[in-house]
Short mmCIF file of C-alpha atoms and ligand atoms in Angstrom, two decimals:
data_model
loop_
_atom_site.label_atom_id
_atom_site.label_comp_id
_atom_site.label_asym_id
_atom_site.label_seq_id
_atom_site.Cartn_x
_atom_site.Cartn_y
_atom_site.Cartn_z
CA MET H 1392 175.49 143.49 142.44
CA PHE H 1393 172.55 141.64 144.01
CA LEU H 1394 172.48 143.51 147.29
CA ARG H 1395 169.36 145.56 146.61
CA GLU H 1396 167.42 142.51 145.40
CA LEU H 1397 168.40 140.58 148.53
CA GLU H 1398 167.33 143.47 150.74
CA GLY H 1399 164.00 143.54 148.92
CA LEU H 1400 163.47 139.84 149.66
CA LYS H 1401 164.35 140.44 153.32
CA GLU H 1402 161.83 143.28 153.65
CA ASN H 1403 159.09 140.97 152.38
CA GLY H 1404 160.06 138.09 154.67
CA LEU H 1405 161.09 136.02 151.64
CA LEU H 1406 164.87 135.87 152.12
CA ARG H 1407 166.19 132.31 152.29
CA GLU H 1408 169.38 131.68 154.26
CA ILE H 1409 171.34 128.50 154.91
CA LYS H 1410 173.33 129.85 157.85
CA ASP H 1411 170.91 128.90 160.62
CA ARG H 1412 170.03 125.51 159.16
CA ASP H 1413 173.16 123.38 158.98
CA ARG H 1414 173.13 120.50 161.43
CA ALA H 1415 175.90 119.59 163.85
CA SER H 1416 174.38 116.12 164.20
CA PRO H 1417 173.13 113.27 162.00
CA GLN H 1418 169.65 113.49 160.48
CA GLY H 1419 166.98 112.14 162.85
CA ARG H 1420 164.13 112.95 165.22
CA LEU H 1421 166.51 115.01 167.39
CA ILE H 1422 169.01 117.31 165.71
CA SER H 1423 171.49 120.01 166.73
CA ILE H 1424 171.55 123.30 164.89
CA GLY H 1425 173.98 126.01 165.99
CA LYS H 1426 173.84 126.24 169.75
CA ARG H 1427 170.49 124.46 169.91
CA HIS H 1428 170.79 120.80 170.82
CA CYS H 1429 168.08 118.14 170.80
CA LEU H 1430 165.68 120.08 168.61
CA LEU H 1431 162.67 117.94 167.84
CA ASN H 1432 162.74 117.64 164.06
CA PHE H 1433 159.56 117.76 161.94
CA ALA H 1434 161.35 118.91 158.81
CA SER H 1435 163.06 115.91 157.22
CA ASN H 1436 162.07 113.52 154.45
CA ASP H 1437 163.90 110.70 156.21
CA TYR H 1438 160.49 109.06 156.72
CA LEU H 1439 161.77 105.71 157.96
CA GLY H 1440 164.70 106.99 160.01
CA LEU H 1441 167.17 105.17 157.76
CA ALA H 1442 169.62 108.04 157.11
CA ASN H 1443 171.43 107.27 160.36
CA HIS H 1444 170.43 103.61 160.77
CA PRO H 1445 173.50 101.62 161.96
CA ALA H 1446 173.19 98.96 159.24
CA VAL H 1447 172.80 101.61 156.52
CA VAL H 1448 175.81 103.59 157.77
CA GLU H 1449 177.81 100.37 157.98
CA ALA H 1450 176.90 99.47 154.38
CA ALA H 1451 178.02 102.93 153.23
CA LYS H 1452 181.35 102.46 155.04
CA LYS H 1453 181.84 99.04 153.50
CA ALA H 1454 181.21 100.44 150.00
CA LEU H 1455 183.62 103.27 150.72
CA THR H 1456 186.34 100.89 151.83
CA GLU H 1457 185.78 98.50 148.95
CA PHE H 1458 185.35 100.98 146.06
CA GLY H 1459 186.79 104.31 147.30
CA ALA H 1460 185.34 107.79 147.70
CA GLY H 1461 184.59 109.05 144.21
CA ALA H 1462 183.24 107.44 141.05
CA GLY H 1463 185.86 109.15 138.88
CA ALA H 1464 183.90 109.16 135.62
CA SER H 1465 180.49 109.03 134.00
CA ARG H 1466 178.70 105.69 134.16
CA LEU H 1467 179.33 105.31 130.42
CA LEU H 1468 183.08 105.52 130.94
CA SER H 1469 184.36 103.82 134.09
CA GLY H 1470 182.30 105.46 136.88
CA GLY H 1471 179.99 102.53 137.69
CA THR H 1472 180.76 99.58 139.96
CA THR H 1473 179.31 96.13 140.51
CA LEU H 1474 177.52 97.74 143.48
CA HIS H 1475 175.66 100.11 141.11
CA LYS H 1476 174.50 97.11 139.09
CA LYS H 1477 173.46 95.28 142.26
CA LEU H 1478 171.32 98.21 143.37
CA GLU H 1479 169.70 98.42 139.92
CA THR H 1480 168.87 94.72 140.00
CA ALA H 1481 167.36 95.15 143.48
CA LEU H 1482 165.35 98.23 142.42
CA ALA H 1483 163.97 96.45 139.34
CA ARG H 1484 162.93 93.50 141.49
CA PHE H 1485 161.44 95.85 144.13
CA LYS H 1486 159.32 97.62 141.51
CA GLY H 1487 158.58 94.52 139.44
CA THR H 1488 160.08 95.93 136.24
CA GLY H 1489 162.53 94.50 133.73
CA SER H 1490 165.15 97.13 134.35
CA ALA H 1491 166.35 100.04 136.49
CA LEU H 1492 168.90 102.82 136.14
CA ILE H 1493 170.54 104.95 138.84
CA PHE H 1494 170.80 108.72 138.44
CA ASN H 1495 172.63 111.29 140.55
CA SER H 1496 169.64 113.00 142.14
CA GLY H 1497 165.92 113.39 141.63
CA TYR H 1498 166.44 116.93 140.42
CA SER H 1499 169.06 115.85 137.92
CA LEU H 1500 166.99 112.89 136.70
CA ASN H 1501 163.89 114.97 135.98
CA THR H 1502 165.76 117.74 134.20
CA GLY H 1503 167.62 115.21 132.04
CA LEU H 1504 165.06 112.50 131.43
CA ILE H 1505 161.95 114.59 130.66
CA PRO H 1506 163.62 116.25 127.63
CA ALA H 1507 164.77 112.76 126.56
CA VAL H 1508 161.26 111.27 126.59
CA ALA H 1509 159.47 114.28 125.10
CA ALA H 1510 161.25 116.13 122.29
CA GLU H 1511 160.35 118.45 119.41
CA GLY H 1512 156.98 117.47 117.93
CA ASP H 1513 155.86 115.80 121.19
CA ALA H 1514 153.60 117.19 123.94
CA LEU H 1515 154.04 117.29 127.70
CA PHE H 1516 151.08 117.54 130.08
CA SER H 1517 152.11 118.62 133.58
CA ASP H 1518 150.13 119.05 136.83
CA GLU H 1519 150.26 122.67 137.98
CA LEU H 1520 151.66 121.65 141.39
CA ASN H 1521 154.46 119.42 140.10
CA HIS H 1522 157.88 119.62 141.75
CA ALA H 1523 160.31 122.28 140.51
CA SER H 1524 162.56 119.62 138.96
CA ILE H 1525 159.67 118.52 136.73
CA VAL H 1526 158.89 122.11 135.84
CA ASP H 1527 162.53 122.63 134.88
CA GLY H 1528 162.65 119.34 132.94
CA CYS H 1529 159.62 120.52 130.96
CA ARG H 1530 161.31 123.86 130.32
CA LEU H 1531 164.39 122.09 128.96
CA SER H 1532 162.31 119.93 126.65
CA ARG H 1533 161.49 121.15 123.15
CA ALA H 1534 158.06 119.52 123.38
CA LYS H 1535 154.90 121.65 123.57
CA LYS H 1536 153.89 122.15 127.22
CA HIS H 1537 150.38 121.99 128.62
CA ILE H 1538 149.71 122.66 132.32
CA TYR H 1539 146.57 121.03 133.74
CA ARG H 1540 144.75 122.04 136.91
CA HIS H 1541 145.88 120.19 140.03
CA LYS H 1542 144.71 116.54 139.79
CA ASP H 1543 141.98 117.60 137.34
CA VAL H 1544 141.75 114.55 135.06
CA GLY H 1545 138.83 116.08 133.12
CA HIS H 1546 140.91 119.13 132.27
CA LEU H 1547 143.83 116.90 131.31
CA GLU H 1548 141.62 114.80 129.04
CA GLU H 1549 140.42 117.93 127.24
CA LEU H 1550 144.00 119.07 126.65
CA ILE H 1551 145.15 115.63 125.46
CA LYS H 1552 142.23 115.26 123.04
CA LYS H 1553 142.96 118.69 121.52
CA SER H 1554 146.63 117.89 120.95
CA ASP H 1555 147.81 116.32 117.69
CA ALA H 1556 151.36 115.73 118.90
CA ARG H 1557 153.20 112.60 117.81
CA ARG H 1558 153.98 111.42 121.33
CA LYS H 1559 152.08 112.60 124.42
CA VAL H 1560 153.57 112.35 127.91
CA VAL H 1561 151.64 113.08 131.10
CA VAL H 1562 153.93 113.93 134.00
CA THR H 1563 152.98 114.08 137.66
CA ASP H 1564 154.26 113.89 141.23
CA ALA H 1565 152.76 110.73 142.74
CA VAL H 1566 152.80 112.36 146.19
CA PHE H 1567 152.83 116.15 146.00
CA SER H 1568 155.81 117.35 147.99
CA MET H 1569 154.36 120.46 149.63
CA ASP H 1570 150.72 119.39 150.11
CA GLY H 1571 151.11 115.68 150.81
CA ASP H 1572 148.17 114.70 148.63
CA ILE H 1573 148.27 111.81 146.17
CA ALA H 1574 147.80 112.05 142.39
CA PRO H 1575 144.80 110.08 141.01
CA LEU H 1576 147.13 107.57 139.36
CA ASN H 1577 144.30 105.12 138.67
CA ASP H 1578 142.41 107.69 136.55
CA LEU H 1579 145.59 109.04 134.95
CA TYR H 1580 146.64 105.47 134.10
CA ALA H 1581 143.28 104.70 132.48
CA LEU H 1582 143.30 107.97 130.53
CA CYS H 1583 146.87 107.49 129.28
CA LYS H 1584 146.07 103.94 128.26
CA ALA H 1585 142.97 105.04 126.34
CA GLU H 1586 144.76 107.95 124.65
CA GLY H 1587 148.00 106.09 123.90
CA ALA H 1588 149.96 108.53 126.05
CA ALA H 1589 152.93 107.79 128.32
CA LEU H 1590 152.58 108.35 132.07
CA TYR H 1591 155.67 109.74 133.79
CA ILE H 1592 155.43 109.33 137.57
CA ASP H 1593 157.72 110.99 140.12
CA ASP H 1594 157.44 108.87 143.26
CA ALA H 1595 160.09 110.70 145.32
CA HIS H 1596 157.86 110.81 148.41
CA GLY H 1597 156.06 107.51 147.74
CA THR H 1598 159.08 105.21 147.63
CA GLY H 1599 159.31 103.50 151.03
CA VAL H 1600 156.10 105.21 152.16
CA THR H 1601 152.98 104.45 150.10
CA GLY H 1602 151.81 101.00 148.96
CA LYS H 1603 153.42 99.41 152.03
CA GLY H 1604 156.71 100.91 150.94
CA LYS H 1605 156.48 99.71 147.33
CA GLY H 1606 155.28 103.09 146.12
CA THR H 1607 152.21 104.82 144.81
CA LEU H 1608 151.48 102.56 141.82
CA LYS H 1609 151.20 99.72 144.33
CA HIS H 1610 149.01 101.93 146.55
CA PHE H 1611 146.49 101.93 143.68
CA GLY H 1612 147.12 98.27 142.82
CA LEU H 1613 148.49 99.27 139.41
CA LYS H 1614 151.09 97.27 137.49
CA PRO H 1615 154.20 98.88 136.00
CA VAL H 1616 153.38 98.50 132.29
CA PRO H 1617 155.57 99.75 129.42
CA PHE H 1618 153.72 103.07 128.97
CA VAL H 1619 154.55 104.01 132.59
CA ILE H 1620 157.87 105.76 133.15
CA GLU H 1621 158.55 105.74 136.87
CA MET H 1622 161.26 107.49 138.84
CA GLY H 1623 161.95 107.55 142.55
CA THR H 1624 164.71 108.87 144.75
CA LEU H 1625 167.19 107.26 147.11
CA SER H 1626 167.28 110.52 149.07
CA LYS H 1627 164.05 110.50 151.07
CA ALA H 1628 162.66 107.38 152.76
CA LEU H 1629 165.73 105.41 151.65
CA GLY H 1630 167.90 107.78 153.66
CA SER H 1631 170.72 108.04 151.12
CA PHE H 1632 171.25 110.10 147.99
CA GLY H 1633 170.58 109.63 144.29
CA ALA H 1634 167.59 108.64 142.17
CA PHE H 1635 166.42 105.88 139.87
CA LEU H 1636 164.33 105.09 136.82
CA THR H 1637 162.45 101.79 136.64
CA GLY H 1638 160.74 100.36 133.57
CA PRO H 1639 161.15 97.94 130.70
CA LYS H 1640 164.61 97.41 129.17
CA GLU H 1641 163.84 99.66 126.22
CA THR H 1642 162.96 102.67 128.42
CA VAL H 1643 166.21 102.28 130.33
CA GLY H 1644 168.10 101.75 127.06
CA TRP H 1645 166.59 104.97 125.70
CA ALA H 1646 167.59 106.84 128.87
CA VAL H 1647 171.18 105.57 128.63
CA ASN H 1648 171.36 106.96 125.12
CA ASN H 1649 169.51 110.24 125.62
CA ALA H 1650 169.43 111.48 129.24
CA ARG H 1651 172.14 114.13 129.27
CA CYS H 1652 172.22 114.19 133.09
CA LEU H 1653 173.43 110.59 132.96
CA ILE H 1654 175.75 110.82 129.97
CA TYR H 1655 177.55 114.03 130.93
CA SER H 1656 177.80 113.72 134.71
CA THR H 1657 180.04 111.69 136.98
CA ALA H 1658 178.37 108.55 138.36
CA LEU H 1659 177.01 108.43 141.90
CA PRO H 1660 179.82 107.56 144.37
CA PRO H 1661 179.80 104.01 145.82
CA SER H 1662 178.95 104.89 149.44
CA PRO H 1663 175.41 106.26 148.85
CA VAL H 1664 174.82 103.29 146.53
CA GLY H 1665 175.81 100.88 149.30
CA ALA H 1666 173.64 102.76 151.79
CA ALA H 1667 170.61 102.72 149.48
CA LEU H 1668 171.00 99.00 148.80
CA LYS H 1669 170.86 98.24 152.54
CA ALA H 1670 167.96 100.66 153.05
CA LEU H 1671 166.00 99.01 150.25
CA GLU H 1672 166.57 95.64 151.91
CA LEU H 1673 165.25 97.04 155.21
CA VAL H 1674 162.15 98.46 153.50
CA GLY H 1675 161.48 94.98 152.14
CA THR H 1676 161.97 93.17 155.45
CA ASP H 1677 161.02 95.63 158.21
CA GLY H 1678 157.31 96.27 157.66
CA ALA H 1679 156.92 97.47 161.25
CA ARG H 1680 158.85 100.63 160.41
CA ILE H 1681 156.35 101.57 157.68
CA GLU H 1682 153.41 100.76 159.96
CA ARG H 1683 154.89 102.99 162.66
CA LEU H 1684 155.26 105.81 160.12
CA TRP H 1685 151.58 105.63 159.18
CA ALA H 1686 150.41 105.30 162.78
CA ASN H 1687 152.41 108.43 163.65
CA ARG H 1688 151.02 110.20 160.63
CA ASP H 1689 147.41 109.37 161.59
CA MET H 1690 148.03 110.49 165.16
CA LEU H 1691 149.53 113.83 164.14
CA LEU H 1692 146.94 114.56 161.47
CA SER H 1693 143.94 113.95 163.74
CA ALA H 1694 145.49 115.98 166.56
CA LEU H 1695 146.13 118.91 164.21
CA GLN H 1696 142.58 118.72 162.94
CA ARG H 1697 141.23 118.66 166.51
CA LEU H 1698 143.12 121.93 167.06
CA GLY H 1699 141.13 123.33 164.16
CA LEU H 1700 144.22 123.84 161.99
CA ASP H 1701 143.92 123.75 158.19
CA THR H 1702 145.92 120.72 157.00
CA GLY H 1703 144.90 121.05 153.37
CA GLU H 1704 144.39 117.80 151.45
CA SER H 1705 147.18 115.79 153.09
CA GLU H 1706 146.98 112.01 152.60
CA THR H 1707 150.57 111.13 153.59
CA PRO H 1708 153.24 111.88 156.23
CA ILE H 1709 153.66 115.31 154.60
CA ILE H 1710 151.21 117.52 156.48
CA PRO H 1711 150.95 121.23 155.70
CA VAL H 1712 149.56 123.65 158.26
CA MET H 1713 148.17 126.45 156.14
CA LEU H 1714 148.69 129.96 157.49
CA LYS H 1715 147.36 133.36 156.62
CA ASP H 1716 150.51 135.03 155.34
CA VAL H 1717 154.30 134.95 155.30
CA GLN H 1718 154.68 136.74 158.65
CA ASP H 1719 152.23 134.36 160.27
CA ALA H 1720 154.17 131.34 158.96
CA LEU H 1721 157.55 132.77 160.00
CA GLY H 1722 156.18 133.72 163.45
CA MET H 1723 154.73 130.26 164.03
CA SER H 1724 158.00 128.62 163.03
CA ARG H 1725 159.99 130.96 165.33
CA ARG H 1726 157.73 130.27 168.29
CA LEU H 1727 158.01 126.53 167.76
CA LEU H 1728 161.79 126.88 167.63
CA ALA H 1729 161.69 128.67 170.99
CA ALA H 1730 159.88 125.59 172.29
CA GLY H 1731 162.63 123.33 170.90
CA ILE H 1732 160.74 122.21 167.79
CA TYR H 1733 162.15 122.54 164.30
CA ALA H 1734 159.52 123.15 161.59
CA PRO H 1735 160.50 125.80 159.06
CA ALA H 1736 157.99 127.98 157.21
CA ILE H 1737 157.49 127.33 153.49
CA ARG H 1738 156.87 130.52 151.54
CA PRO H 1739 156.35 131.76 148.00
CA PRO H 1740 157.63 131.11 145.38
CA THR H 1741 157.85 127.46 146.53
CA VAL H 1742 154.12 127.52 147.39
CA LYS H 1743 151.33 130.03 146.83
CA GLN H 1744 149.95 129.82 150.35
CA PRO H 1745 152.50 130.20 153.20
CA ARG H 1746 152.54 127.26 155.56
CA LEU H 1747 154.43 125.07 157.97
CA ARG H 1748 155.32 121.85 156.22
CA LEU H 1749 155.36 119.17 158.87
CA THR H 1750 156.80 115.76 158.07
CA VAL H 1751 156.40 112.98 160.57
CA THR H 1752 158.63 109.91 160.54
CA ALA H 1753 158.75 106.37 161.92
CA SER H 1754 161.32 107.56 164.48
CA HIS H 1755 158.96 109.96 166.26
CA THR H 1756 157.44 108.79 169.54
CA ASP H 1757 153.92 109.46 170.79
CA GLU H 1758 155.47 111.94 173.26
CA ASP H 1759 157.19 113.80 170.40
CA ILE H 1760 153.88 114.26 168.62
CA GLU H 1761 152.13 115.30 171.84
CA ARG H 1762 154.86 117.85 172.46
CA LEU H 1763 154.37 119.36 169.00
CA ILE H 1764 150.62 119.50 169.50
CA ARG H 1765 150.98 121.15 172.93
CA ALA H 1766 153.32 123.76 171.47
CA LEU H 1767 150.97 124.48 168.57
CA ASN H 1768 148.02 124.65 170.95
CA ASN H 1769 149.80 127.23 173.13
CA LYS H 1770 150.70 129.29 170.08
CA CYS H 1771 147.14 129.23 168.74
CA ARG H 1772 145.74 130.24 172.16
CA SER H 1773 148.29 133.00 172.77
CA LYS H 1774 147.39 134.43 169.36
CA ALA H 1775 143.65 134.28 169.91
CA THR H 1776 143.75 136.19 173.21
C1 PLP M 2194 162.75 115.92 146.46
C2 PLP M 2194 162.09 115.75 145.14
C3 PLP M 2194 162.85 115.63 143.97
C4 PLP M 2194 164.32 115.84 143.96
O1 PLP M 2194 165.00 114.75 144.46
P1 PLP M 2194 166.49 114.92 144.99
O2 PLP M 2194 167.02 113.54 145.01
O3 PLP M 2194 166.39 115.55 146.33
O4 PLP M 2194 167.20 115.80 144.02
C5 PLP M 2194 162.17 115.37 142.80
N1 PLP M 2194 160.83 115.26 142.77
C6 PLP M 2194 160.08 115.40 143.88
C7 PLP M 2194 158.60 115.26 143.78
C8 PLP M 2194 160.68 115.67 145.10
O5 PLP M 2194 159.95 115.86 146.18
#
């Protein structure tokens, strides 16, 4: 039934396939895919190398042994455990809020919580480059949607002032997932405060990374006040799976009563909860890991820029290398793979401009980064001549 459509995608270089991507190894700086072993990996969001950290794996095992494999029910029935509560207490303390609530994934949280905080008669204001889960959450909401130009606070202000909605909610990625730039949270915060709007922040890529690991609000020196609704994920720098909301008790109470993704879905199993709890502890105690991440990021970014590559507006360990078209991006990725380096091409519709999306982690060594730069340098040269 879909054969012709799939063939059309293939002809345009836009076909996505999982078959050549599944790992035969844990996540990390070196991974095995198919017959390729020890591929140098610049394509994971495991920024701190915690997904396969011995203490994190051990904590997951302990949770598994103590509480079993599956949660068996929604959190509102019998799916939660004392470990869930422990993680929520730790997350609330980590973020300096009164309360926290675990969700099953970042995607699920955004699609369920956004419709819960902005309903009929309300208005949503969303950055044009927000993550797909935010876009879908906005689509599921019955609120009126307004899309503002990327990080354009002036444009946003215009739209907010024109709206006569009862409740106004501004929603933004804190760190944009494909460009690695940071939302102007300080200006957004001031605007929302002045206009009496809520500010919904998705800090999926900031948690464990920005603000010395505390996240992007901290990066700007901003306090988590009641009009800020903040979510993060356990699936990126924390190396596990799942997501969380942090805020005052009443925001969490509202979510428990209205977020359909929480009410009508089985709770997160104990083992990722145990893993995330240990990872969060490591983020709090092992500052060297975060420093290493940023040192690696600075090293890679400046080397890419010395090569004359277009790295867009990156301000974080997510570094795009902008390329001319889809074939260019696919070709670059294939040639890197031949050199033992894994960095897939990102294409439309995920992004407008085709690119490599490089992510550097705390686990990479100086030699790893030099190897990537040498490979890119060879590719650029061989193309120019
Ligand atoms: C990855 C990501 C999500 C989704 O989180 P998952 O836990 O992987 O479902 C949501 N928002 C942003 C900005 C992301 O980058």
